[in-house]
Amino acid sequence: MKENGRFYIQQFLSKYFDESDLEVEMQKYILELLHKKGKIFSDIESTFTWGEFSFNVCSLLNTDQTLTEKIGIASAIELLILSSDIIDDLVDYDQKGIFRKILPDSKALTLSNALLMESFHLLVAYSRSEAVNNLSVVIRCLKTACIGQWRDLSFIAGNINANEEIYFQLVKQKSVSFIQLIFSLNEVKKDPILENISTYIGFSGQLKNDARDILSASSNDLIQQKATLPLIKAIEYSIEKDNGLLLRKLKELEFDQFNQQLICEIQTYIMKTGSIDYCLVLAKFYINQAKSLLNQHFPHKKVYTKQLIQLLD
């Protein structure tokens, strides 16, 4: 029988916050944010959520874990990622981000900290005797992600170090570390196959996000000239084909960030270079690698691998 991880986590968090000692206003904001796209209460059930991903990983790796433990840990991961997402919006000065539409910066920062503490509380409460070890795994992975975020702040398109190799190094620090965190929480012993699966899932997800965000009107990536792979590859193409026309357009954008016509011109140019397609093909390659390893590594757990793969698609 298929377990509905999303439903379980929704029920758990609804009850958890109803009985929580958090301020009523804090609870209201948290639940509002958890109803946004990509979050556990979203009406779009086909989208990836971190809590559901964690629940499915628990099911795959820990068959002796109780349902209550799986739900508690998965709920902790959902809150942990929400905490991180709020900080991302603040760091990126993303005025169009969903968090800034709801919260002023001071409250957003406070709420992020509260969510982090709540996630730690749940991890300890719903882990067994290895709770302290689990918490140390979480802290280690979060430290890695923080270092990656710090490096990402100065990873700007056109810089000499903005290349594909460095891009993937950063993705491994700031994105893959979250995937590894979830797998590490459920590993009996360190498994290099699971490390590879984590890396492939993280690479694929980040590539798809970057390909989407550079063309999105709601993202700040292009205005900030973040050195995501679509922009890196488009700049390489431009330097080779037209003596750096794209770099010149990006320079204009620095002085006129509200020029929608210029933004559209740059986005159209990027699409024509094929860099978006390049990233999407790579994303497909990496997710297929992850699927293949999951099926090979867990041949007797097809029910759980199928659930995980469906979520990743």
PDB file of C-alpha atoms in Angstrom:
ATOM      1  CA  MET A   1       0.000   0.000   0.000  1.00  0.00           C
ATOM      2  CA  LYS A   2       1.377   3.396  -1.015  1.00  0.00           C
ATOM      3  CA  GLU A   3       1.913   5.782   1.901  1.00  0.00           C
ATOM      4  CA  ASN A   4       0.809   9.350   1.230  1.00  0.00           C
ATOM      5  CA  GLY A   5       3.751  11.263   2.658  1.00  0.00           C
ATOM      6  CA  ARG A   6       2.418  14.671   1.682  1.00  0.00           C
ATOM      7  CA  PHE A   7      -0.922  14.098   3.434  1.00  0.00           C
ATOM      8  CA  TYR A   8       0.775  12.770   6.583  1.00  0.00           C
ATOM      9  CA  ILE A   9       3.121  15.767   6.787  1.00  0.00           C
ATOM     10  CA  GLN A  10       0.262  18.213   6.216  1.00  0.00           C
ATOM     11  CA  GLN A  11      -1.732  16.628   9.036  1.00  0.00           C
ATOM     12  CA  PHE A  12       1.295  16.558  11.334  1.00  0.00           C
ATOM     13  CA  LEU A  13       2.278  20.204  10.761  1.00  0.00           C
ATOM     14  CA  SER A  14      -1.288  21.464  11.083  1.00  0.00           C
ATOM     15  CA  LYS A  15      -1.565  19.833  14.496  1.00  0.00           C
ATOM     16  CA  TYR A  16       1.997  20.748  15.473  1.00  0.00           C
ATOM     17  CA  PHE A  17       1.526  24.474  14.903  1.00  0.00           C
ATOM     18  CA  ASP A  18      -1.953  24.427  16.412  1.00  0.00           C
ATOM     19  CA  GLU A  19      -0.376  23.174  19.644  1.00  0.00           C
ATOM     20  CA  SER A  20       2.825  25.210  19.302  1.00  0.00           C
ATOM     21  CA  ASP A  21       3.912  27.997  21.645  1.00  0.00           C
ATOM     22  CA  LEU A  22       4.872  30.171  18.662  1.00  0.00           C
ATOM     23  CA  GLU A  23       3.096  33.511  18.379  1.00  0.00           C
ATOM     24  CA  VAL A  24      -0.181  33.260  16.456  1.00  0.00           C
ATOM     25  CA  GLU A  25       1.121  35.720  13.851  1.00  0.00           C
ATOM     26  CA  MET A  26       4.247  33.593  13.340  1.00  0.00           C
ATOM     27  CA  GLN A  27       2.109  30.497  12.854  1.00  0.00           C
ATOM     28  CA  LYS A  28      -0.035  32.363  10.321  1.00  0.00           C
ATOM     29  CA  TYR A  29       2.993  33.440   8.277  1.00  0.00           C
ATOM     30  CA  ILE A  30       4.585  29.974   8.367  1.00  0.00           C
ATOM     31  CA  LEU A  31       1.425  28.252   7.173  1.00  0.00           C
ATOM     32  CA  GLU A  32       0.912  30.894   4.480  1.00  0.00           C
ATOM     33  CA  LEU A  33       4.448  30.309   3.196  1.00  0.00           C
ATOM     34  CA  LEU A  34       3.979  26.529   3.323  1.00  0.00           C
ATOM     35  CA  HIS A  35       1.015  26.907   0.939  1.00  0.00           C
ATOM     36  CA  LYS A  36       3.210  28.443  -1.789  1.00  0.00           C
ATOM     37  CA  LYS A  37       4.349  26.513  -4.859  1.00  0.00           C
ATOM     38  CA  GLY A  38       6.872  23.816  -4.044  1.00  0.00           C
ATOM     39  CA  LYS A  39       5.824  23.685  -0.386  1.00  0.00           C
ATOM     40  CA  ILE A  40       4.013  20.909   1.432  1.00  0.00           C
ATOM     41  CA  PHE A  41       0.536  22.537   1.507  1.00  0.00           C
ATOM     42  CA  SER A  42       0.619  23.658  -2.133  1.00  0.00           C
ATOM     43  CA  ASP A  43      -2.468  22.813  -4.181  1.00  0.00           C
ATOM     44  CA  ILE A  44      -0.180  21.637  -6.990  1.00  0.00           C
ATOM     45  CA  GLU A  45       0.385  18.077  -5.818  1.00  0.00           C
ATOM     46  CA  SER A  46       2.642  17.135  -8.725  1.00  0.00           C
ATOM     47  CA  THR A  47       5.429  19.509  -7.635  1.00  0.00           C
ATOM     48  CA  PHE A  48       8.519  18.426  -5.710  1.00  0.00           C
ATOM     49  CA  THR A  49       8.521  19.143  -1.980  1.00  0.00           C
ATOM     50  CA  TRP A  50      11.449  18.584   0.346  1.00  0.00           C
ATOM     51  CA  GLY A  51       9.323  17.090   3.092  1.00  0.00           C
ATOM     52  CA  GLU A  52       7.844  14.463   0.787  1.00  0.00           C
ATOM     53  CA  PHE A  53      11.288  13.727  -0.647  1.00  0.00           C
ATOM     54  CA  SER A  54      12.626  13.153   2.877  1.00  0.00           C
ATOM     55  CA  PHE A  55       9.662  10.908   3.722  1.00  0.00           C
ATOM     56  CA  ASN A  56      10.315   8.764   0.637  1.00  0.00           C
ATOM     57  CA  VAL A  57      14.045   8.520   1.391  1.00  0.00           C
ATOM     58  CA  CYS A  58      13.178   7.401   4.932  1.00  0.00           C
ATOM     59  CA  SER A  59      10.862   4.741   3.498  1.00  0.00           C
ATOM     60  CA  LEU A  60      13.584   3.541   1.135  1.00  0.00           C
ATOM     61  CA  LEU A  61      16.439   3.355   3.620  1.00  0.00           C
ATOM     62  CA  ASN A  62      14.782   2.727   7.001  1.00  0.00           C
ATOM     63  CA  THR A  63      12.109   0.057   6.755  1.00  0.00           C
ATOM     64  CA  ASP A  64      12.194  -0.430  10.553  1.00  0.00           C
ATOM     65  CA  GLN A  65      11.491   3.241  11.238  1.00  0.00           C
ATOM     66  CA  THR A  66       7.998   3.930  12.563  1.00  0.00           C
ATOM     67  CA  LEU A  67       5.565   5.983  10.514  1.00  0.00           C
ATOM     68  CA  THR A  68       5.492   8.637  13.238  1.00  0.00           C
ATOM     69  CA  GLU A  69       9.299   8.965  13.131  1.00  0.00           C
ATOM     70  CA  LYS A  70       9.300   9.280   9.339  1.00  0.00           C
ATOM     71  CA  ILE A  71       6.622  11.978   9.419  1.00  0.00           C
ATOM     72  CA  GLY A  72       8.364  13.927  12.206  1.00  0.00           C
ATOM     73  CA  ILE A  73      11.745  13.949  10.465  1.00  0.00           C
ATOM     74  CA  ALA A  74      10.209  14.793   7.076  1.00  0.00           C
ATOM     75  CA  SER A  75       8.334  17.700   8.672  1.00  0.00           C
ATOM     76  CA  ALA A  76      11.616  18.927  10.183  1.00  0.00           C
ATOM     77  CA  ILE A  77      13.215  18.928   6.722  1.00  0.00           C
ATOM     78  CA  GLU A  78      10.292  20.898   5.254  1.00  0.00           C
ATOM     79  CA  LEU A  79      10.741  23.602   7.909  1.00  0.00           C
ATOM     80  CA  LEU A  80      14.530  23.572   7.552  1.00  0.00           C
ATOM     81  CA  ILE A  81      14.338  24.221   3.802  1.00  0.00           C
ATOM     82  CA  LEU A  82      11.738  26.960   4.291  1.00  0.00           C
ATOM     83  CA  SER A  83      14.128  28.645   6.728  1.00  0.00           C
ATOM     84  CA  SER A  84      16.903  28.471   4.126  1.00  0.00           C
ATOM     85  CA  ASP A  85      14.630  29.761   1.333  1.00  0.00           C
ATOM     86  CA  ILE A  86      13.770  32.866   3.338  1.00  0.00           C
ATOM     87  CA  ILE A  87      17.466  33.643   3.822  1.00  0.00           C
ATOM     88  CA  ASP A  88      18.073  33.112   0.089  1.00  0.00           C
ATOM     89  CA  ASP A  89      15.476  35.756  -0.748  1.00  0.00           C
ATOM     90  CA  LEU A  90      16.987  38.210   1.718  1.00  0.00           C
ATOM     91  CA  VAL A  91      20.529  37.642   0.461  1.00  0.00           C
ATOM     92  CA  ASP A  92      19.485  37.992  -3.193  1.00  0.00           C
ATOM     93  CA  TYR A  93      17.536  41.221  -2.508  1.00  0.00           C
ATOM     94  CA  ASP A  94      14.747  39.495  -4.394  1.00  0.00           C
ATOM     95  CA  GLN A  95      11.909  42.032  -4.207  1.00  0.00           C
ATOM     96  CA  LYS A  96       9.721  39.715  -6.289  1.00  0.00           C
ATOM     97  CA  GLY A  97      10.297  36.678  -4.072  1.00  0.00           C
ATOM     98  CA  ILE A  98       7.274  35.232  -2.298  1.00  0.00           C
ATOM     99  CA  PHE A  99       8.723  35.928   1.156  1.00  0.00           C
ATOM    100  CA  ARG A 100       9.229  39.652   0.575  1.00  0.00           C
ATOM    101  CA  LYS A 101       5.645  39.937  -0.644  1.00  0.00           C
ATOM    102  CA  ILE A 102       4.472  38.629   2.712  1.00  0.00           C
ATOM    103  CA  LEU A 103       7.064  39.748   5.279  1.00  0.00           C
ATOM    104  CA  PRO A 104       9.288  42.759   6.003  1.00  0.00           C
ATOM    105  CA  ASP A 105      12.992  41.872   6.252  1.00  0.00           C
ATOM    106  CA  SER A 106      13.185  42.020  10.055  1.00  0.00           C
ATOM    107  CA  LYS A 107      10.282  39.602  10.502  1.00  0.00           C
ATOM    108  CA  ALA A 108      11.541  37.359   7.707  1.00  0.00           C
ATOM    109  CA  LEU A 109      14.926  37.011   9.405  1.00  0.00           C
ATOM    110  CA  THR A 110      13.328  36.292  12.776  1.00  0.00           C
ATOM    111  CA  LEU A 111      10.935  33.772  11.260  1.00  0.00           C
ATOM    112  CA  SER A 112      13.787  32.000   9.468  1.00  0.00           C
ATOM    113  CA  ASN A 113      15.623  31.615  12.762  1.00  0.00           C
ATOM    114  CA  ALA A 114      12.475  30.294  14.463  1.00  0.00           C
ATOM    115  CA  LEU A 115      11.936  27.750  11.687  1.00  0.00           C
ATOM    116  CA  LEU A 116      15.538  26.576  12.019  1.00  0.00           C
ATOM    117  CA  MET A 117      15.075  25.992  15.746  1.00  0.00           C
ATOM    118  CA  GLU A 118      11.752  24.222  15.187  1.00  0.00           C
ATOM    119  CA  SER A 119      13.386  21.903  12.649  1.00  0.00           C
ATOM    120  CA  PHE A 120      16.186  21.025  15.093  1.00  0.00           C
ATOM    121  CA  HIS A 121      13.604  20.381  17.799  1.00  0.00           C
ATOM    122  CA  LEU A 122      11.690  17.970  15.553  1.00  0.00           C
ATOM    123  CA  LEU A 123      14.856  16.168  14.423  1.00  0.00           C
ATOM    124  CA  VAL A 124      15.829  15.448  17.997  1.00  0.00           C
ATOM    125  CA  ALA A 125      12.286  14.591  19.092  1.00  0.00           C
ATOM    126  CA  TYR A 126      11.639  12.085  16.308  1.00  0.00           C
ATOM    127  CA  SER A 127      15.054  10.456  16.042  1.00  0.00           C
ATOM    128  CA  ARG A 128      15.995   7.463  18.152  1.00  0.00           C
ATOM    129  CA  SER A 129      19.108   7.122  20.316  1.00  0.00           C
ATOM    130  CA  GLU A 130      21.232   8.487  17.460  1.00  0.00           C
ATOM    131  CA  ALA A 131      19.533  11.900  17.729  1.00  0.00           C
ATOM    132  CA  VAL A 132      22.747  13.726  18.630  1.00  0.00           C
ATOM    133  CA  ASN A 133      24.543  12.138  15.688  1.00  0.00           C
ATOM    134  CA  ASN A 134      21.686  13.134  13.393  1.00  0.00           C
ATOM    135  CA  LEU A 135      21.866  16.718  14.569  1.00  0.00           C
ATOM    136  CA  SER A 136      25.618  16.805  13.945  1.00  0.00           C
ATOM    137  CA  VAL A 137      24.983  15.581  10.381  1.00  0.00           C
ATOM    138  CA  VAL A 138      22.464  18.374   9.850  1.00  0.00           C
ATOM    139  CA  ILE A 139      24.840  21.018  11.194  1.00  0.00           C
ATOM    140  CA  ARG A 140      27.729  19.742   9.045  1.00  0.00           C
ATOM    141  CA  CYS A 141      25.617  19.824   5.874  1.00  0.00           C
ATOM    142  CA  LEU A 142      24.238  23.274   6.723  1.00  0.00           C
ATOM    143  CA  LYS A 143      27.760  24.600   7.288  1.00  0.00           C
ATOM    144  CA  THR A 144      28.710  23.341   3.829  1.00  0.00           C
ATOM    145  CA  ALA A 145      25.634  25.000   2.328  1.00  0.00           C
ATOM    146  CA  CYS A 146      26.434  28.304   4.080  1.00  0.00           C
ATOM    147  CA  ILE A 147      29.980  28.302   2.708  1.00  0.00           C
ATOM    148  CA  GLY A 148      28.557  27.658  -0.760  1.00  0.00           C
ATOM    149  CA  GLN A 149      26.088  30.538  -0.368  1.00  0.00           C
ATOM    150  CA  TRP A 150      28.908  32.868   0.712  1.00  0.00           C
ATOM    151  CA  ARG A 151      30.969  31.962  -2.345  1.00  0.00           C
ATOM    152  CA  ASP A 152      27.894  32.326  -4.535  1.00  0.00           C
ATOM    153  CA  LEU A 153      27.519  35.993  -3.528  1.00  0.00           C
ATOM    154  CA  SER A 154      30.639  36.895  -5.522  1.00  0.00           C
ATOM    155  CA  PHE A 155      30.064  34.409  -8.358  1.00  0.00           C
ATOM    156  CA  ILE A 156      29.105  36.983 -11.005  1.00  0.00           C
ATOM    157  CA  ALA A 157      28.807  36.476 -14.765  1.00  0.00           C
ATOM    158  CA  GLY A 158      31.825  37.699 -16.708  1.00  0.00           C
ATOM    159  CA  ASN A 159      34.317  37.172 -13.868  1.00  0.00           C
ATOM    160  CA  ILE A 160      37.402  35.173 -14.796  1.00  0.00           C
ATOM    161  CA  ASN A 161      36.424  32.390 -12.370  1.00  0.00           C
ATOM    162  CA  ALA A 162      32.837  32.146 -13.624  1.00  0.00           C
ATOM    163  CA  ASN A 163      33.107  28.887 -15.541  1.00  0.00           C
ATOM    164  CA  GLU A 164      31.278  25.574 -15.684  1.00  0.00           C
ATOM    165  CA  GLU A 165      33.710  23.737 -13.405  1.00  0.00           C
ATOM    166  CA  ILE A 166      33.420  26.302 -10.593  1.00  0.00           C
ATOM    167  CA  TYR A 167      29.643  26.419 -11.093  1.00  0.00           C
ATOM    168  CA  PHE A 168      29.321  22.703 -10.311  1.00  0.00           C
ATOM    169  CA  GLN A 169      31.661  23.034  -7.336  1.00  0.00           C
ATOM    170  CA  LEU A 170      29.328  25.685  -5.918  1.00  0.00           C
ATOM    171  CA  VAL A 171      26.214  23.646  -6.673  1.00  0.00           C
ATOM    172  CA  LYS A 172      27.750  20.724  -4.808  1.00  0.00           C
ATOM    173  CA  GLN A 173      28.263  22.935  -1.765  1.00  0.00           C
ATOM    174  CA  LYS A 174      25.040  24.903  -1.642  1.00  0.00           C
ATOM    175  CA  SER A 175      22.480  22.513  -3.211  1.00  0.00           C
ATOM    176  CA  VAL A 176      23.772  18.950  -3.132  1.00  0.00           C
ATOM    177  CA  SER A 177      24.535  19.334   0.583  1.00  0.00           C
ATOM    178  CA  PHE A 178      20.788  19.502   1.338  1.00  0.00           C
ATOM    179  CA  ILE A 179      20.171  16.245  -0.563  1.00  0.00           C
ATOM    180  CA  GLN A 180      23.098  14.614   1.233  1.00  0.00           C
ATOM    181  CA  LEU A 181      21.691  15.850   4.537  1.00  0.00           C
ATOM    182  CA  ILE A 182      18.484  13.892   3.965  1.00  0.00           C
ATOM    183  CA  PHE A 183      20.270  10.722   2.882  1.00  0.00           C
ATOM    184  CA  SER A 184      22.781  11.000   5.729  1.00  0.00           C
ATOM    185  CA  LEU A 185      19.997  11.171   8.294  1.00  0.00           C
ATOM    186  CA  ASN A 186      18.861   7.731   7.165  1.00  0.00           C
ATOM    187  CA  GLU A 187      22.145   5.956   6.419  1.00  0.00           C
ATOM    188  CA  VAL A 188      23.300   3.141   8.649  1.00  0.00           C
ATOM    189  CA  LYS A 189      26.812   3.601   7.300  1.00  0.00           C
ATOM    190  CA  LYS A 190      28.451   5.884   4.768  1.00  0.00           C
ATOM    191  CA  ASP A 191      27.597   4.701   1.264  1.00  0.00           C
ATOM    192  CA  PRO A 192      29.386   6.171  -1.796  1.00  0.00           C
ATOM    193  CA  ILE A 193      26.485   5.113  -4.043  1.00  0.00           C
ATOM    194  CA  LEU A 194      24.107   7.269  -2.024  1.00  0.00           C
ATOM    195  CA  GLU A 195      26.594  10.147  -2.259  1.00  0.00           C
ATOM    196  CA  ASN A 196      26.504   9.811  -6.054  1.00  0.00           C
ATOM    197  CA  ILE A 197      22.701   9.660  -6.093  1.00  0.00           C
ATOM    198  CA  SER A 198      22.571  12.815  -3.945  1.00  0.00           C
ATOM    199  CA  THR A 199      24.982  14.603  -6.267  1.00  0.00           C
ATOM    200  CA  TYR A 200      23.048  13.696  -9.411  1.00  0.00           C
ATOM    201  CA  ILE A 201      19.711  14.753  -7.895  1.00  0.00           C
ATOM    202  CA  GLY A 202      21.194  18.034  -6.669  1.00  0.00           C
ATOM    203  CA  PHE A 203      22.840  18.828 -10.015  1.00  0.00           C
ATOM    204  CA  SER A 204      19.664  18.080 -11.951  1.00  0.00           C
ATOM    205  CA  GLY A 205      17.425  20.171  -9.697  1.00  0.00           C
ATOM    206  CA  GLN A 206      19.750  23.189  -9.727  1.00  0.00           C
ATOM    207  CA  LEU A 207      20.176  23.084 -13.509  1.00  0.00           C
ATOM    208  CA  LYS A 208      16.412  23.033 -14.050  1.00  0.00           C
ATOM    209  CA  ASN A 209      15.911  25.882 -11.590  1.00  0.00           C
ATOM    210  CA  ASP A 210      18.616  28.011 -13.205  1.00  0.00           C
ATOM    211  CA  ALA A 211      17.273  27.389 -16.720  1.00  0.00           C
ATOM    212  CA  ARG A 212      13.797  28.423 -15.548  1.00  0.00           C
ATOM    213  CA  ASP A 213      14.834  31.415 -13.433  1.00  0.00           C
ATOM    214  CA  ILE A 214      16.930  33.185 -16.049  1.00  0.00           C
ATOM    215  CA  LEU A 215      13.828  33.502 -18.242  1.00  0.00           C
ATOM    216  CA  SER A 216      11.398  34.245 -15.396  1.00  0.00           C
ATOM    217  CA  ALA A 217       9.935  37.671 -14.751  1.00  0.00           C
ATOM    218  CA  SER A 218       9.732  36.836 -11.045  1.00  0.00           C
ATOM    219  CA  SER A 219      13.434  35.966 -10.618  1.00  0.00           C
ATOM    220  CA  ASN A 220      16.290  38.341  -9.844  1.00  0.00           C
ATOM    221  CA  ASP A 221      19.043  36.121 -11.300  1.00  0.00           C
ATOM    222  CA  LEU A 222      19.512  38.034 -14.552  1.00  0.00           C
ATOM    223  CA  ILE A 223      19.402  41.511 -12.999  1.00  0.00           C
ATOM    224  CA  GLN A 224      22.000  40.449 -10.441  1.00  0.00           C
ATOM    225  CA  GLN A 225      23.955  38.700 -13.216  1.00  0.00           C
ATOM    226  CA  LYS A 226      24.363  35.573 -11.121  1.00  0.00           C
ATOM    227  CA  ALA A 227      26.756  33.212 -12.841  1.00  0.00           C
ATOM    228  CA  THR A 228      24.314  30.373 -13.370  1.00  0.00           C
ATOM    229  CA  LEU A 229      25.247  27.867 -16.062  1.00  0.00           C
ATOM    230  CA  PRO A 230      22.789  29.190 -18.707  1.00  0.00           C
ATOM    231  CA  LEU A 231      24.405  32.629 -18.485  1.00  0.00           C
ATOM    232  CA  ILE A 232      27.947  31.228 -18.337  1.00  0.00           C
ATOM    233  CA  LYS A 233      27.405  29.200 -21.527  1.00  0.00           C
ATOM    234  CA  ALA A 234      25.634  32.088 -23.281  1.00  0.00           C
ATOM    235  CA  ILE A 235      28.567  34.411 -22.509  1.00  0.00           C
ATOM    236  CA  GLU A 236      31.041  31.813 -23.820  1.00  0.00           C
ATOM    237  CA  TYR A 237      29.016  31.612 -27.035  1.00  0.00           C
ATOM    238  CA  SER A 238      28.882  35.410 -27.331  1.00  0.00           C
ATOM    239  CA  ILE A 239      32.644  35.837 -26.844  1.00  0.00           C
ATOM    240  CA  GLU A 240      33.293  33.265 -29.561  1.00  0.00           C
ATOM    241  CA  LYS A 241      30.639  34.398 -32.071  1.00  0.00           C
ATOM    242  CA  ASP A 242      30.118  38.154 -31.766  1.00  0.00           C
ATOM    243  CA  ASN A 243      32.981  39.575 -29.731  1.00  0.00           C
ATOM    244  CA  GLY A 244      31.060  39.650 -26.436  1.00  0.00           C
ATOM    245  CA  LEU A 245      27.801  41.339 -27.427  1.00  0.00           C
ATOM    246  CA  LEU A 246      26.026  39.748 -24.454  1.00  0.00           C
ATOM    247  CA  LEU A 247      28.558  41.161 -21.989  1.00  0.00           C
ATOM    248  CA  ARG A 248      27.965  44.634 -23.400  1.00  0.00           C
ATOM    249  CA  LYS A 249      24.198  44.224 -23.009  1.00  0.00           C
ATOM    250  CA  LEU A 250      24.691  43.032 -19.430  1.00  0.00           C
ATOM    251  CA  LYS A 251      26.813  46.117 -18.769  1.00  0.00           C
ATOM    252  CA  GLU A 252      23.918  48.288 -19.967  1.00  0.00           C
ATOM    253  CA  LEU A 253      21.595  46.401 -17.635  1.00  0.00           C
ATOM    254  CA  GLU A 254      23.778  47.334 -14.638  1.00  0.00           C
ATOM    255  CA  PHE A 255      22.799  50.971 -15.167  1.00  0.00           C
ATOM    256  CA  ASP A 256      19.163  50.380 -16.111  1.00  0.00           C
ATOM    257  CA  GLN A 257      17.759  47.432 -14.172  1.00  0.00           C
ATOM    258  CA  PHE A 258      14.157  48.396 -14.920  1.00  0.00           C
ATOM    259  CA  ASN A 259      14.553  48.370 -18.707  1.00  0.00           C
ATOM    260  CA  GLN A 260      12.137  45.562 -19.562  1.00  0.00           C
ATOM    261  CA  GLN A 261      12.897  45.792 -23.263  1.00  0.00           C
ATOM    262  CA  LEU A 262      16.604  45.238 -22.608  1.00  0.00           C
ATOM    263  CA  ILE A 263      15.854  42.341 -20.253  1.00  0.00           C
ATOM    264  CA  CYS A 264      13.695  40.704 -22.921  1.00  0.00           C
ATOM    265  CA  GLU A 265      16.432  41.221 -25.538  1.00  0.00           C
ATOM    266  CA  ILE A 266      18.982  39.532 -23.263  1.00  0.00           C
ATOM    267  CA  GLN A 267      16.641  36.635 -22.467  1.00  0.00           C
ATOM    268  CA  THR A 268      15.905  36.118 -26.183  1.00  0.00           C
ATOM    269  CA  TYR A 269      19.621  36.186 -26.954  1.00  0.00           C
ATOM    270  CA  ILE A 270      20.344  33.612 -24.234  1.00  0.00           C
ATOM    271  CA  MET A 271      17.654  31.300 -25.639  1.00  0.00           C
ATOM    272  CA  LYS A 272      19.109  31.562 -29.149  1.00  0.00           C
ATOM    273  CA  THR A 273      22.581  30.525 -27.946  1.00  0.00           C
ATOM    274  CA  GLY A 274      21.239  27.077 -26.957  1.00  0.00           C
ATOM    275  CA  SER A 275      22.503  27.436 -23.387  1.00  0.00           C
ATOM    276  CA  ILE A 276      19.038  26.754 -21.919  1.00  0.00           C
ATOM    277  CA  ASP A 277      18.735  23.537 -23.941  1.00  0.00           C
ATOM    278  CA  TYR A 278      22.260  22.563 -22.880  1.00  0.00           C
ATOM    279  CA  CYS A 279      21.307  22.879 -19.203  1.00  0.00           C
ATOM    280  CA  LEU A 280      18.045  20.976 -19.607  1.00  0.00           C
ATOM    281  CA  VAL A 281      19.794  18.124 -21.425  1.00  0.00           C
ATOM    282  CA  LEU A 282      22.381  17.965 -18.631  1.00  0.00           C
ATOM    283  CA  ALA A 283      19.611  18.014 -16.022  1.00  0.00           C
ATOM    284  CA  LYS A 284      17.908  15.087 -17.754  1.00  0.00           C
ATOM    285  CA  PHE A 285      21.201  13.191 -17.919  1.00  0.00           C
ATOM    286  CA  TYR A 286      21.879  13.609 -14.200  1.00  0.00           C
ATOM    287  CA  ILE A 287      18.364  12.650 -13.086  1.00  0.00           C
ATOM    288  CA  ASN A 288      18.515   9.555 -15.296  1.00  0.00           C
ATOM    289  CA  GLN A 289      21.821   8.640 -13.651  1.00  0.00           C
ATOM    290  CA  ALA A 290      20.178   8.990 -10.233  1.00  0.00           C
ATOM    291  CA  LYS A 291      17.198   6.855 -11.275  1.00  0.00           C
ATOM    292  CA  SER A 292      19.473   4.159 -12.672  1.00  0.00           C
ATOM    293  CA  LEU A 293      21.524   3.991  -9.462  1.00  0.00           C
ATOM    294  CA  LEU A 294      18.382   3.891  -7.308  1.00  0.00           C
ATOM    295  CA  ASN A 295      17.005   0.929  -9.280  1.00  0.00           C
ATOM    296  CA  GLN A 296      20.364  -0.886  -9.261  1.00  0.00           C
ATOM    297  CA  HIS A 297      21.100  -0.252  -5.591  1.00  0.00           C
ATOM    298  CA  PHE A 298      17.636  -1.146  -4.281  1.00  0.00           C
ATOM    299  CA  PRO A 299      16.383  -3.982  -6.538  1.00  0.00           C
ATOM    300  CA  HIS A 300      14.104  -5.377  -3.809  1.00  0.00           C
ATOM    301  CA  LYS A 301      12.520  -2.039  -2.884  1.00  0.00           C
ATOM    302  CA  LYS A 302      10.834  -1.139  -6.143  1.00  0.00           C
ATOM    303  CA  VAL A 303       7.742   0.305  -4.442  1.00  0.00           C
ATOM    304  CA  TYR A 304       9.860   2.906  -2.651  1.00  0.00           C
ATOM    305  CA  THR A 305      12.206   3.652  -5.548  1.00  0.00           C
ATOM    306  CA  LYS A 306       9.167   4.179  -7.786  1.00  0.00           C
ATOM    307  CA  GLN A 307       7.683   6.678  -5.316  1.00  0.00           C
ATOM    308  CA  LEU A 308      10.980   8.554  -5.114  1.00  0.00           C
ATOM    309  CA  ILE A 309      11.463   8.591  -8.885  1.00  0.00           C
ATOM    310  CA  GLN A 310       7.917   9.853  -9.457  1.00  0.00           C
ATOM    311  CA  LEU A 311       8.630  12.738  -7.099  1.00  0.00           C
ATOM    312  CA  LEU A 312      11.887  13.587  -8.887  1.00  0.00           C
ATOM    313  CA  ASP A 313      10.136  13.648 -12.287  1.00  0.00           C
TER     314      ASP A 313
END
